[in-house]
mmCIF file of C-alpha atoms in Angstrom:
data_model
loop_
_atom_site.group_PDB
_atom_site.id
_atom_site.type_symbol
_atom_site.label_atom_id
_atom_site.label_comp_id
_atom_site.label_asym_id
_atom_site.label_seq_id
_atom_site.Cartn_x
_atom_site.Cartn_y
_atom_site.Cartn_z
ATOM 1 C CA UNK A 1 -8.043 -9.819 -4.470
ATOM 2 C CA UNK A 2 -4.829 -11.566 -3.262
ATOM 3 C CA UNK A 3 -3.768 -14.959 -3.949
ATOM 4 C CA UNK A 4 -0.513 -16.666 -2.816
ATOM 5 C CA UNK A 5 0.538 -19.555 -4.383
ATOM 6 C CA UNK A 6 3.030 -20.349 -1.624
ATOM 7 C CA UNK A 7 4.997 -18.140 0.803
ATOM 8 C CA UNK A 8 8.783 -18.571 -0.798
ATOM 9 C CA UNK A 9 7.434 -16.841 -3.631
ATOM 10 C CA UNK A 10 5.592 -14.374 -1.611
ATOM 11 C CA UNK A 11 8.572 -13.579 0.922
ATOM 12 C CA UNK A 12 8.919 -10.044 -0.099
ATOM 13 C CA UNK A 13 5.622 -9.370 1.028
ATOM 14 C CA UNK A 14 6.434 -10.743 4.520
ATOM 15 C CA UNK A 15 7.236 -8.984 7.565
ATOM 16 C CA UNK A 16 10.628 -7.562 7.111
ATOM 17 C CA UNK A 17 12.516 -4.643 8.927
ATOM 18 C CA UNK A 18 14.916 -5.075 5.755
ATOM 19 C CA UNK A 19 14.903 -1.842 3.178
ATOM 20 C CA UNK A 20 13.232 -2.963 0.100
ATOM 21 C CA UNK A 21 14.285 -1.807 -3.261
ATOM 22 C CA UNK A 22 12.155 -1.929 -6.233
ATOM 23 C CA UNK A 23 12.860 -1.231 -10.016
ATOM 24 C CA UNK A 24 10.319 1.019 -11.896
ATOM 25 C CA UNK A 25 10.388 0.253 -15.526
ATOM 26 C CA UNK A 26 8.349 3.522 -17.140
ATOM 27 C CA UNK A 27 7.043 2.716 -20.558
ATOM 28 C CA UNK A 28 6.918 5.425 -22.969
ATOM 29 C CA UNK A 29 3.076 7.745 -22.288
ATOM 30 C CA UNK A 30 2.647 6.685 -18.919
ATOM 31 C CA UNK A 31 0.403 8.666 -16.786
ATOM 32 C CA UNK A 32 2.338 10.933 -14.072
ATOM 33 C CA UNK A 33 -0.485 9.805 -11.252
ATOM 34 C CA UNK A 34 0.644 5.995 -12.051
ATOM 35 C CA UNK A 35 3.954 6.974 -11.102
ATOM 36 C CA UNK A 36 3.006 8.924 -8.463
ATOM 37 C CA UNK A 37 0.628 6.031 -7.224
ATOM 38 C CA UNK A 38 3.766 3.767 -6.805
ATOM 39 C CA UNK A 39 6.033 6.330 -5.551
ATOM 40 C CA UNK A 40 4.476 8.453 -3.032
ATOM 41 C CA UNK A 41 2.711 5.249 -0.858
ATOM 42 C CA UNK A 42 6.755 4.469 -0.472
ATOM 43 C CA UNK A 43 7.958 7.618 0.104
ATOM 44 C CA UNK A 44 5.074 8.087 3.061
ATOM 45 C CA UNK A 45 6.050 5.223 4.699
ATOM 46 C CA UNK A 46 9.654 5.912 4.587
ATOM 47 C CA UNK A 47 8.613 9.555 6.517
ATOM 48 C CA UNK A 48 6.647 8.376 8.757
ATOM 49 C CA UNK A 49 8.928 5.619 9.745
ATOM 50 C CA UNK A 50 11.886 8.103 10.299
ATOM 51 C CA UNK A 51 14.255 5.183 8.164
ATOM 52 C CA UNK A 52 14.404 4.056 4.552
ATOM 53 C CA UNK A 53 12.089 1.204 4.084
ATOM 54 C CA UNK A 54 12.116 1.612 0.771
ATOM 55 C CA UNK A 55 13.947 3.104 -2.238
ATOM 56 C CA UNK A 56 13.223 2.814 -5.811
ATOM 57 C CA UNK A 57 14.740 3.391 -9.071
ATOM 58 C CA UNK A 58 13.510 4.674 -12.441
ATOM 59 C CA UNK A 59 14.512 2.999 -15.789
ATOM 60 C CA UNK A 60 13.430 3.492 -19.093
ATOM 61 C CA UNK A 61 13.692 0.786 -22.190
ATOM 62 C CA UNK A 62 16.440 2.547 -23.273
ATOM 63 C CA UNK A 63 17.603 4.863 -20.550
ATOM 64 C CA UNK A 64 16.437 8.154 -21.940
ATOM 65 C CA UNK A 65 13.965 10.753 -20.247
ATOM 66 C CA UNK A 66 10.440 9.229 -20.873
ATOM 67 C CA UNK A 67 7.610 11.502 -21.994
ATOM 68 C CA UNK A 68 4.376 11.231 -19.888
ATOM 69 C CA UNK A 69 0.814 11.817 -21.389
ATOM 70 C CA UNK A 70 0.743 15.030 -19.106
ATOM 71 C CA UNK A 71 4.103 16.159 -21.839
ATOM 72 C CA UNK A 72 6.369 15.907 -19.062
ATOM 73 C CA UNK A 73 9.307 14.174 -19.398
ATOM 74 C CA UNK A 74 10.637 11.651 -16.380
ATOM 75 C CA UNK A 75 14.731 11.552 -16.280
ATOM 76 C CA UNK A 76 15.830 7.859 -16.035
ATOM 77 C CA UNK A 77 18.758 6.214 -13.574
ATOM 78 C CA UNK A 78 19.657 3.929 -15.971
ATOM 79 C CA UNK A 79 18.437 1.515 -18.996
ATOM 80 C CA UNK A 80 16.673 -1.472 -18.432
ATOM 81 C CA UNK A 81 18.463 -4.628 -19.070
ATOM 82 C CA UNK A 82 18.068 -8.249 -18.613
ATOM 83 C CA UNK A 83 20.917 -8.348 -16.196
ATOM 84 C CA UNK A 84 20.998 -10.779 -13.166
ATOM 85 C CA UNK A 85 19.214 -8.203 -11.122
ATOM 86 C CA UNK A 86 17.368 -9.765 -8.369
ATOM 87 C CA UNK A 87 15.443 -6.294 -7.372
ATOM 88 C CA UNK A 88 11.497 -6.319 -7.755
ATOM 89 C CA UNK A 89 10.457 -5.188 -11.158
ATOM 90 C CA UNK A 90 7.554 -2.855 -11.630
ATOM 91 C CA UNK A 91 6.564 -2.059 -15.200
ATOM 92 C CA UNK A 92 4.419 1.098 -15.576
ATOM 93 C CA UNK A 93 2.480 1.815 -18.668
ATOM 94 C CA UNK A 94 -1.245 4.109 -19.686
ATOM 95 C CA UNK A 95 -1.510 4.840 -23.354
ATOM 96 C CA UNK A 96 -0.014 3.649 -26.580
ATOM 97 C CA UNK A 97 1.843 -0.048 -24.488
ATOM 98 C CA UNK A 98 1.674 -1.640 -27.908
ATOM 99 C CA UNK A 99 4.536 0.974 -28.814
ATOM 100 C CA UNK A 100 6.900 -0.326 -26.615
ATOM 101 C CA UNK A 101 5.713 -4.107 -26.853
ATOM 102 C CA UNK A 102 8.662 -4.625 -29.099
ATOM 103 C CA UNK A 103 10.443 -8.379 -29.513
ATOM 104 C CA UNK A 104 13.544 -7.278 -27.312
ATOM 105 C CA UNK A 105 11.615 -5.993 -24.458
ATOM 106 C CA UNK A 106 9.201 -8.940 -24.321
ATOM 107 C CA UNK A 107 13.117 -10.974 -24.589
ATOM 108 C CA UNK A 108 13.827 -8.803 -21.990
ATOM 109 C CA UNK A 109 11.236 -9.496 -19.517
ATOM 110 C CA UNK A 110 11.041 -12.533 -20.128
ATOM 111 C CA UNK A 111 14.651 -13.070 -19.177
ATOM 112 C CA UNK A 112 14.398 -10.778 -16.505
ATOM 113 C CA UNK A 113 11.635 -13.098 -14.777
ATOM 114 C CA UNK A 114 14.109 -15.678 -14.276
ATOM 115 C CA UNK A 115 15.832 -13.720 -11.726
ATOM 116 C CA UNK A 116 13.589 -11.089 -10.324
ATOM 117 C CA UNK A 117 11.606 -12.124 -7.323
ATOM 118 C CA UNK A 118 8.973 -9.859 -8.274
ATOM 119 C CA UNK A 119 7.277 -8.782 -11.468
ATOM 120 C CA UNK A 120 4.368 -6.683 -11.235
ATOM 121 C CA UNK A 121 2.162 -5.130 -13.872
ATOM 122 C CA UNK A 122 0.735 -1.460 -12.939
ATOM 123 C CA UNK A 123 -2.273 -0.799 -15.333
ATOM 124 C CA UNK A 124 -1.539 -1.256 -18.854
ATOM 125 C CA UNK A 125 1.952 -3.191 -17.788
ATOM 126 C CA UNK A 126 -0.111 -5.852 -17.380
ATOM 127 C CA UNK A 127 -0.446 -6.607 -20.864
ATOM 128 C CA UNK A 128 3.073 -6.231 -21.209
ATOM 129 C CA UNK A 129 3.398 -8.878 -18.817
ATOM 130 C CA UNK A 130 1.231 -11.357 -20.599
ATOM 131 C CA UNK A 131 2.370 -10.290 -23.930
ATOM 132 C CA UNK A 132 6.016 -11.608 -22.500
ATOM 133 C CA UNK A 133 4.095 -15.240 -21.456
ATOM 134 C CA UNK A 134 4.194 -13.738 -17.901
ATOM 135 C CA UNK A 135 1.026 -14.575 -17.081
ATOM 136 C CA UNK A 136 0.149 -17.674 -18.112
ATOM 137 C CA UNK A 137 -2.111 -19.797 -15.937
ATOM 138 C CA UNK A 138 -1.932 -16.832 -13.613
ATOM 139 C CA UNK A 139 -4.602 -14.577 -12.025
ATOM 140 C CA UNK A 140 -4.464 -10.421 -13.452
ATOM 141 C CA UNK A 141 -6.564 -7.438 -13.465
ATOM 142 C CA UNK A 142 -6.409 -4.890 -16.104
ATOM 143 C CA UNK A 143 -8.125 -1.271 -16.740
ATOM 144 C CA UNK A 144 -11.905 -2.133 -16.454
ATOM 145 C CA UNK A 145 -12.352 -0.539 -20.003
ATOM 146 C CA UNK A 146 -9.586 -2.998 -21.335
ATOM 147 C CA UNK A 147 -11.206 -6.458 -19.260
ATOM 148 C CA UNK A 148 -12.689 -7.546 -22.431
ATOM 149 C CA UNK A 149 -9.993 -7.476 -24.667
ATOM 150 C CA UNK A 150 -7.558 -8.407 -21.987
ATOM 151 C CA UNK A 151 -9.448 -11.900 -21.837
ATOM 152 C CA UNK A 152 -10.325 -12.684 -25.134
ATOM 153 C CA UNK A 153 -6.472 -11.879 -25.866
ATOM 154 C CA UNK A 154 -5.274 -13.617 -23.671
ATOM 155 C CA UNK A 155 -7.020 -16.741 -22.703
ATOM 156 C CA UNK A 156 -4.197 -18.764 -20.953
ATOM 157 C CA UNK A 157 -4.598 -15.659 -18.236
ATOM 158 C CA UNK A 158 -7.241 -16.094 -15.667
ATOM 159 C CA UNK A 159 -8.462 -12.285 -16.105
ATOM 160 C CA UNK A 160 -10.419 -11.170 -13.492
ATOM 161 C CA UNK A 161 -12.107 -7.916 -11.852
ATOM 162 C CA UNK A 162 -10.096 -7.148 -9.017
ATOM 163 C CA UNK A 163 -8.639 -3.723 -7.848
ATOM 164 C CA UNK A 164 -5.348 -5.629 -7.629
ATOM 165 C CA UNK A 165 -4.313 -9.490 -7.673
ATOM 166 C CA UNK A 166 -1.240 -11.189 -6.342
ATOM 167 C CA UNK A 167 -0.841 -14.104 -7.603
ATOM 168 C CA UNK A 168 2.556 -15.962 -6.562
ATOM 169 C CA UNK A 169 5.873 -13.744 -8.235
ATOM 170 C CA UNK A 170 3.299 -11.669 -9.812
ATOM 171 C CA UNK A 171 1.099 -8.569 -9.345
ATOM 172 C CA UNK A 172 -0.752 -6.679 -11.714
ATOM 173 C CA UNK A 173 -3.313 -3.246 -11.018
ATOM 174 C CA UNK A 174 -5.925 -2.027 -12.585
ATOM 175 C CA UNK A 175 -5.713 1.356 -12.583
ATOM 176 C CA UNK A 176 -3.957 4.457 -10.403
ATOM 177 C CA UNK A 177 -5.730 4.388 -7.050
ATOM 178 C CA UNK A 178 -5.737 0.494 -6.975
ATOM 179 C CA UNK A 179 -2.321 0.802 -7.368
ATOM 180 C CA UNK A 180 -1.743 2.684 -4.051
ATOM 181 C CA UNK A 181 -3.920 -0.085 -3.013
ATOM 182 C CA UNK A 182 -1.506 -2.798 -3.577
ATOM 183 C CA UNK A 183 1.262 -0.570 -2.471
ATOM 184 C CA UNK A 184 -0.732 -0.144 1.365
ATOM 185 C CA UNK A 185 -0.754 -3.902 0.978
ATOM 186 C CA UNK A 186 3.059 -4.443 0.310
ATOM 187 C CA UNK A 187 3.707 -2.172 3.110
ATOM 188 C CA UNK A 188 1.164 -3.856 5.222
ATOM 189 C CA UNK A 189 2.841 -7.096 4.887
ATOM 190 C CA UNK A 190 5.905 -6.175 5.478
ATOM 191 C CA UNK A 191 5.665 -3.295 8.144
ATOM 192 C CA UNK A 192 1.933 -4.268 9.988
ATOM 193 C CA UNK A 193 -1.715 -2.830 9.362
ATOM 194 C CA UNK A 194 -0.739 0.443 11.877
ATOM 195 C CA UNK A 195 2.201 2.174 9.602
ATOM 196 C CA UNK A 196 -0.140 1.172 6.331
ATOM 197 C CA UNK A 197 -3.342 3.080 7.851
ATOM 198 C CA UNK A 198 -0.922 5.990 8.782
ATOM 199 C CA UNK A 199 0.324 6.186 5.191
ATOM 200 C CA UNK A 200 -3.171 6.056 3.763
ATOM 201 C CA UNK A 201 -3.967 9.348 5.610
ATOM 202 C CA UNK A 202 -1.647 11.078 3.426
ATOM 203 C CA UNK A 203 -4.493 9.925 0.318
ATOM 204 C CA UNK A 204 -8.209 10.981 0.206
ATOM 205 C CA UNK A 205 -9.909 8.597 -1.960
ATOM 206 C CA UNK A 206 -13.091 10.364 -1.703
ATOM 207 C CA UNK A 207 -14.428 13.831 -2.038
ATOM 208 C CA UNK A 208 -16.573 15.137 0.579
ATOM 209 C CA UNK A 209 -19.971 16.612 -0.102
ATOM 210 C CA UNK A 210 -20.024 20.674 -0.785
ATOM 211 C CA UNK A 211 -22.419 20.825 1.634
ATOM 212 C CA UNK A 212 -20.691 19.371 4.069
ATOM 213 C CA UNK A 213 -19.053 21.420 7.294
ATOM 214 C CA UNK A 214 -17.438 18.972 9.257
ATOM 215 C CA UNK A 215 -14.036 17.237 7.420
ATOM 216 C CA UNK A 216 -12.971 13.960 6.718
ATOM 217 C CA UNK A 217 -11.545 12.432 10.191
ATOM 218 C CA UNK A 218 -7.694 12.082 9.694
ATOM 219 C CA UNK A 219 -7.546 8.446 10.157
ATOM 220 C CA UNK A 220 -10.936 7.322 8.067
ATOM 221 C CA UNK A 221 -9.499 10.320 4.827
ATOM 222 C CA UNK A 222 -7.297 7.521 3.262
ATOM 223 C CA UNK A 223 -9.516 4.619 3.537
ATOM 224 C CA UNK A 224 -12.450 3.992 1.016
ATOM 225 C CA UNK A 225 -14.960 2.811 3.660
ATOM 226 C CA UNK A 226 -18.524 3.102 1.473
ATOM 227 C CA UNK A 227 -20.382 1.652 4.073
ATOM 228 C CA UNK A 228 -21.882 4.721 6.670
ATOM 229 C CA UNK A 229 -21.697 2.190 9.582
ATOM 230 C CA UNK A 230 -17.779 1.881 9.014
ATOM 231 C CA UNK A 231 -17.206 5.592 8.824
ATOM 232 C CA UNK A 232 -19.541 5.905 12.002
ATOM 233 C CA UNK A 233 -17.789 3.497 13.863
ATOM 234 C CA UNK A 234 -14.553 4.725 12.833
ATOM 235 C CA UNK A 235 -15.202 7.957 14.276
ATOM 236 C CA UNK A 236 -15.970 6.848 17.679
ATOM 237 C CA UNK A 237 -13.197 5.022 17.782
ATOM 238 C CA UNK A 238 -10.879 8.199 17.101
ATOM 239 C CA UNK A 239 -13.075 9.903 19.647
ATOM 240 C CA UNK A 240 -12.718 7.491 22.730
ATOM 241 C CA UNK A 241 -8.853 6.727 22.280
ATOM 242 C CA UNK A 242 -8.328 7.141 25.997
ATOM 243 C CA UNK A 243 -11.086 4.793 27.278
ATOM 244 C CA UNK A 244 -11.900 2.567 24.045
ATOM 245 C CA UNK A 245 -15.224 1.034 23.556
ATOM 246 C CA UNK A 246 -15.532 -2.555 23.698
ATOM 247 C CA UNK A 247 -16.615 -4.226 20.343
ATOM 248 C CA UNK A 248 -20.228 -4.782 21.302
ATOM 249 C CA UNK A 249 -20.951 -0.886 22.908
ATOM 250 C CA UNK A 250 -19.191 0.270 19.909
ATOM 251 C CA UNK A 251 -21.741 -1.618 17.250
ATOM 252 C CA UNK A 252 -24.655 -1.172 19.787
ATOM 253 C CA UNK A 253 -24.050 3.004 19.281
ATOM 254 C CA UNK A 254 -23.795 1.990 15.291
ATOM 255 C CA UNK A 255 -26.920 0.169 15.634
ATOM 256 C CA UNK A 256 -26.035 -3.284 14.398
ATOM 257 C CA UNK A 257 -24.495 -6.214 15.849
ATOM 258 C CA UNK A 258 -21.108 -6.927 16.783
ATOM 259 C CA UNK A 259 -20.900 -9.777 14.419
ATOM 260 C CA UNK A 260 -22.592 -7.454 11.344
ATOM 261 C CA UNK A 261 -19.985 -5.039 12.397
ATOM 262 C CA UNK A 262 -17.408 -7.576 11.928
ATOM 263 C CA UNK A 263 -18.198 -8.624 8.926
ATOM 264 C CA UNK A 264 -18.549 -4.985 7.458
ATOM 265 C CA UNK A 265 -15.357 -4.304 8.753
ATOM 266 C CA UNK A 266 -13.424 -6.851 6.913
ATOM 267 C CA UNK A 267 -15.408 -6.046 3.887
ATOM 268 C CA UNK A 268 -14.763 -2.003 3.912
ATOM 269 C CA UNK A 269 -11.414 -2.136 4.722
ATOM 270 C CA UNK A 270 -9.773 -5.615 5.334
ATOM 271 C CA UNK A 271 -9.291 -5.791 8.441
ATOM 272 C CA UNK A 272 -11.790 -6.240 12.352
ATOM 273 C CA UNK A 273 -12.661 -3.582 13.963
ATOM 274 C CA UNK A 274 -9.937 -4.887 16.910
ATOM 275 C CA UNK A 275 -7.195 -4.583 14.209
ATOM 276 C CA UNK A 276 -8.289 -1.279 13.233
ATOM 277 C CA UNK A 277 -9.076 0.574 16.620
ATOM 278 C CA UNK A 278 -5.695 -0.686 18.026
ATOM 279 C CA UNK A 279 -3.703 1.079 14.966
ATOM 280 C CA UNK A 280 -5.617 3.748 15.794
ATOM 281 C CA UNK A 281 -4.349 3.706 19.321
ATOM 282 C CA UNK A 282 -0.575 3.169 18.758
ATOM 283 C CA UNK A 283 -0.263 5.317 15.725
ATOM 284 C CA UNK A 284 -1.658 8.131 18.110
ATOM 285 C CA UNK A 285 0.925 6.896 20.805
ATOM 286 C CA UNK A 286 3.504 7.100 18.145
ATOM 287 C CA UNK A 287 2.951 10.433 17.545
ATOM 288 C CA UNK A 288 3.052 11.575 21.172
ATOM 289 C CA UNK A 289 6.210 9.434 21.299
ATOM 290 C CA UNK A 290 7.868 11.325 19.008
ATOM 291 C CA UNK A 291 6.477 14.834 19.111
ATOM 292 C CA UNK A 292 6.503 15.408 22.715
ATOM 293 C CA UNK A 293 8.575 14.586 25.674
ATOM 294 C CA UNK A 294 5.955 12.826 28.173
ATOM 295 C CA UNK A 295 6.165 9.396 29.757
ATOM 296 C CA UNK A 296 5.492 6.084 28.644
ATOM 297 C CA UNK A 297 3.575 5.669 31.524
ATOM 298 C CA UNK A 298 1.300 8.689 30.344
ATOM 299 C CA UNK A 299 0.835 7.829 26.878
ATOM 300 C CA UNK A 300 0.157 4.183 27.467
ATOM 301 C CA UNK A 301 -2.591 5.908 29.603
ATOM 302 C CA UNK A 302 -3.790 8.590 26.938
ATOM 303 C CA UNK A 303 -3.933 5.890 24.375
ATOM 304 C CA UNK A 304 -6.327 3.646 26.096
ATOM 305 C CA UNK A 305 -3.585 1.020 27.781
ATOM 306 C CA UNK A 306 -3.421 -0.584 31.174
ATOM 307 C CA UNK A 307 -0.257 -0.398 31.517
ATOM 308 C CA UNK A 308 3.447 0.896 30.304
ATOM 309 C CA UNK A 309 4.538 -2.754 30.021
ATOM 310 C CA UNK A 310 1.104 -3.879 27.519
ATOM 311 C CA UNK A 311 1.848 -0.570 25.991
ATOM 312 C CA UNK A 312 5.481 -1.368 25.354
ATOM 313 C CA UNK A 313 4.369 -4.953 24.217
ATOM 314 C CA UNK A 314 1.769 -3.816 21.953
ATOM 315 C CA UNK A 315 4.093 -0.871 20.414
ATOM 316 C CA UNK A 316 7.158 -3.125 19.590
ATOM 317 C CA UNK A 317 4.479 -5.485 18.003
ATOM 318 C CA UNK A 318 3.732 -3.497 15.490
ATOM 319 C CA UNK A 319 6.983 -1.206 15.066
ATOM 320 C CA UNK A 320 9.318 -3.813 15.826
ATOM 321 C CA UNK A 321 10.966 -1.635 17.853
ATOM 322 C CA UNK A 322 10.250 0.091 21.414
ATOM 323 C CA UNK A 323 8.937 3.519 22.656
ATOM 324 C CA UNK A 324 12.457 4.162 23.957
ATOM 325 C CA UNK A 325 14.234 3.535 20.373
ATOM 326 C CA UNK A 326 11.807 5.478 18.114
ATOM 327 C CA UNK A 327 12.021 8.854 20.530
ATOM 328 C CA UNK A 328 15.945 8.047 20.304
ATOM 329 C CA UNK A 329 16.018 7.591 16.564
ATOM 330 C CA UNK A 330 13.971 10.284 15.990
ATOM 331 C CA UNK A 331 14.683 12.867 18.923
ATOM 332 C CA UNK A 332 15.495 15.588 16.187
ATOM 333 C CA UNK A 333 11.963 15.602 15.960
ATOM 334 C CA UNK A 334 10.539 16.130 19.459
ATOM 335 C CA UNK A 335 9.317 19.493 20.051
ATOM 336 C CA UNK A 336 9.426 20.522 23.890
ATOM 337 C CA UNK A 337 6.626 20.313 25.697
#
C-alpha cells in the first residue's frame, strides 16, 4: 500500500540521479535479516548501477556495538542524536523495542522529525514511531502477529494490513521481506521500474518445488508473482526478447485476455505487462552494453528494437544516461568479445 499525501513531502522518492543517504538507527535485538533487508536492496542497486546511488550509515542509541537476536554484535558509525540532520531516518527494531522506548529516545525522535525528511519504521520501529506521536492520524503496518495490539494501542494511528505503507514523511514495514519491498519501491521511484526488477533478481522470495527440474527464470526469481498466468507470461517474454510478442499473442498463448492479463499484471507485481517486458528488454541490452563490445545497432536489434535511435531513446529513459556513457563508465567491465 502507498499513499502520498503530497509530492514535497514525497520528493525523496522521486526520480533523482542524486546519491541518497539514509541513517539506520539499530535498536538493541534487532534481527540481522532486517538489517540485511534494508541494506543489501541498496547495495544491489549501487552494483548494478556501476555508481553510488546510495550509502547508508549505522547508529546506535548510544553509539556502541548493538547485539542482534542472532548474538552478533553490529559496530556503530556514530550515536544517534537529535542534531539538525536532514538525512532519512530508518529505525530498525525485532524483539524486546519496549527496552529501548525510553523518554530521551522518544525526545529524540521526536525532535529529530522536525528536520528529517524521512522517518520510516522497519518492523517493530514502527511502534517506536507511534510511541514518539509519529504517527498520529497517519497510515502504518506492523508485524501481522502485533496488528492487534498495534491498533488497540494506538488508536490515533490508522493501522492497517499492508506489506508496507507510505504515508507522506513516513514509512513503516511489516516485517523483513516487505521491507526489501519498500526498498524496490524507493529505488523504483527514484531510479525507474528496469534497475528495481534487476535488483530483485538478486532475492528469491519463493522456494521452488523439490520436484521441480527446471529453475526459477532469472528475471521472474525476485518477484513474488502467485498467480501461474504471470509466471507463464513472464517466461515468454524472457524467451522472445529479440522479436517480442505483442500484448494480445502474448495473453492469447496464456489463455486469457489481454485486459485479464492486465489486470493480473498490476496485481502480481505492480506494474503492465508493457512496463515489465520493456525492463526486460533494456536490462538485457544493458548487460550486452556493458559485458561485451558489439554495436548499438546490434543490440538494439537483439533486444527486440527497430532501431539504434528508439533504442538509444528508450535506454536513456530509463538510465538517464546513454549506451555510449554506461560502456564508458563502466569499460573496466567489458570482457572482449
Amino acid at each position: 500500500m502507498i499513499h502520498y499525501q503530497n509530492q514535497r513531502e514525497a520528493s525523496l522518492l522521486q526520480r533523482s540521479t542524486e546519491r541518497l543517504d539514509i541513517d539506520l538507527l539499530v535498536l538493541p535485538d534487532t534481527n540481522l535479516i532486517l538489517i540485511a533487508s534494508v541494506i543489501e536492496p541498496l547495495r544491489g542497486a549501487n552494483r548494478i548501477a556501476g555508481s553510488e546511488l546510495y550509502r547508508w550509515r549505522l547508529l546506535t542509541p548510544d553509539g556502541a556495538p548493538v547485539p542482534t537476536t542472532s548474538a552478533i554484535a553490529i559496530p556503530a558509525e556514530g550515536s544517534f542524536k537529535a542534531t539538525a540532520e536532514e538525512t532519512p531516518l530508518f529505525v530498525l527494531a525485532s524483539y524486546n523495542w519496549r527496552c529501548s522506548a525510553t523518554p530521551a529516545l522518544k525526545m529524540q525522535l521526536s525532535q529529530a522529525a522536525r528536520h528529517r525528511p524521512i522517518i520510516a519504521g522497519i518492523e517493530s520501529g514502527t511502534w517506536l514511531l507511534a510511541e514518539a506521536s509519529l504517527l498520529d492520524g497517519l497510515r502504518a503496518t506492523v508485524h501481522w502477529e502485533d496488528y492487534e495490539d498495534f491498533a488497540l494501542a494506538y488508536p490515533e494511528v490508522g493501522a492497517v494490513k499492508d506489506r508496507f505503507v507510505i504515508d507522506g514523511k513516513r514509512l513503516t514495514t511489516s516485517g523483513s521481506l516487505p521491507t526489501v519491498d519498500l526498498m524496490l519501491e524507493v529505488i523504483r521511484q527514484r531510479q525507474g521500474y528496469s534497475l528495481a526488477l534487476e535488483v530483485s533478481r538478486l532475492f528469491r522470495y519463493e522456494q521452488p518445488s523439490f520436484h521441480v527440474d527446471e529453475p526459477l527464470s532469472a528475471a521472474s526469481a525476485g518477484l513474488r508473482m502467485h498467480d501461474p498466468r504471470v509466471t507463464q507470461a513472464v517466461r515468454l517474454m524472457e524467451e522472445h526478447i529479440e522479436q517480442p510478442l505483442v500484448l494480445a499473442r502474448l495473453a492469447r498463448r496464456v489463455g486469457i485476455s489481454a485486459r485479464h492479463l492486465q489486470d493480473l499484471f498490476q496485481q502480481s507485481i505492480g506494474a503492465p505487462p508493457h512496463v515489465h517486458y520493456l525492463a526486460l528488454r533494456l536490462n538485457a541490452a544493458r548487460r550486452k552494453v556493458i559485458e561485451t563490445t558489439a554495436s548499438f545497432a546490434d543490440i538494439a536489434a537483439a533486444t527486440g528494437f527497430n532501431s539504434a535511435s528508439a533504442f538509444a531513446r528508450s535506454y536513456r529513459a530509463s538510465f538517464s544516461e546513454s549506451p555510449s556513457e554506461t560502456r564508458r563508465r563502466l569499460r573496466r567491465r567489458i570482457t572482449p568479445t
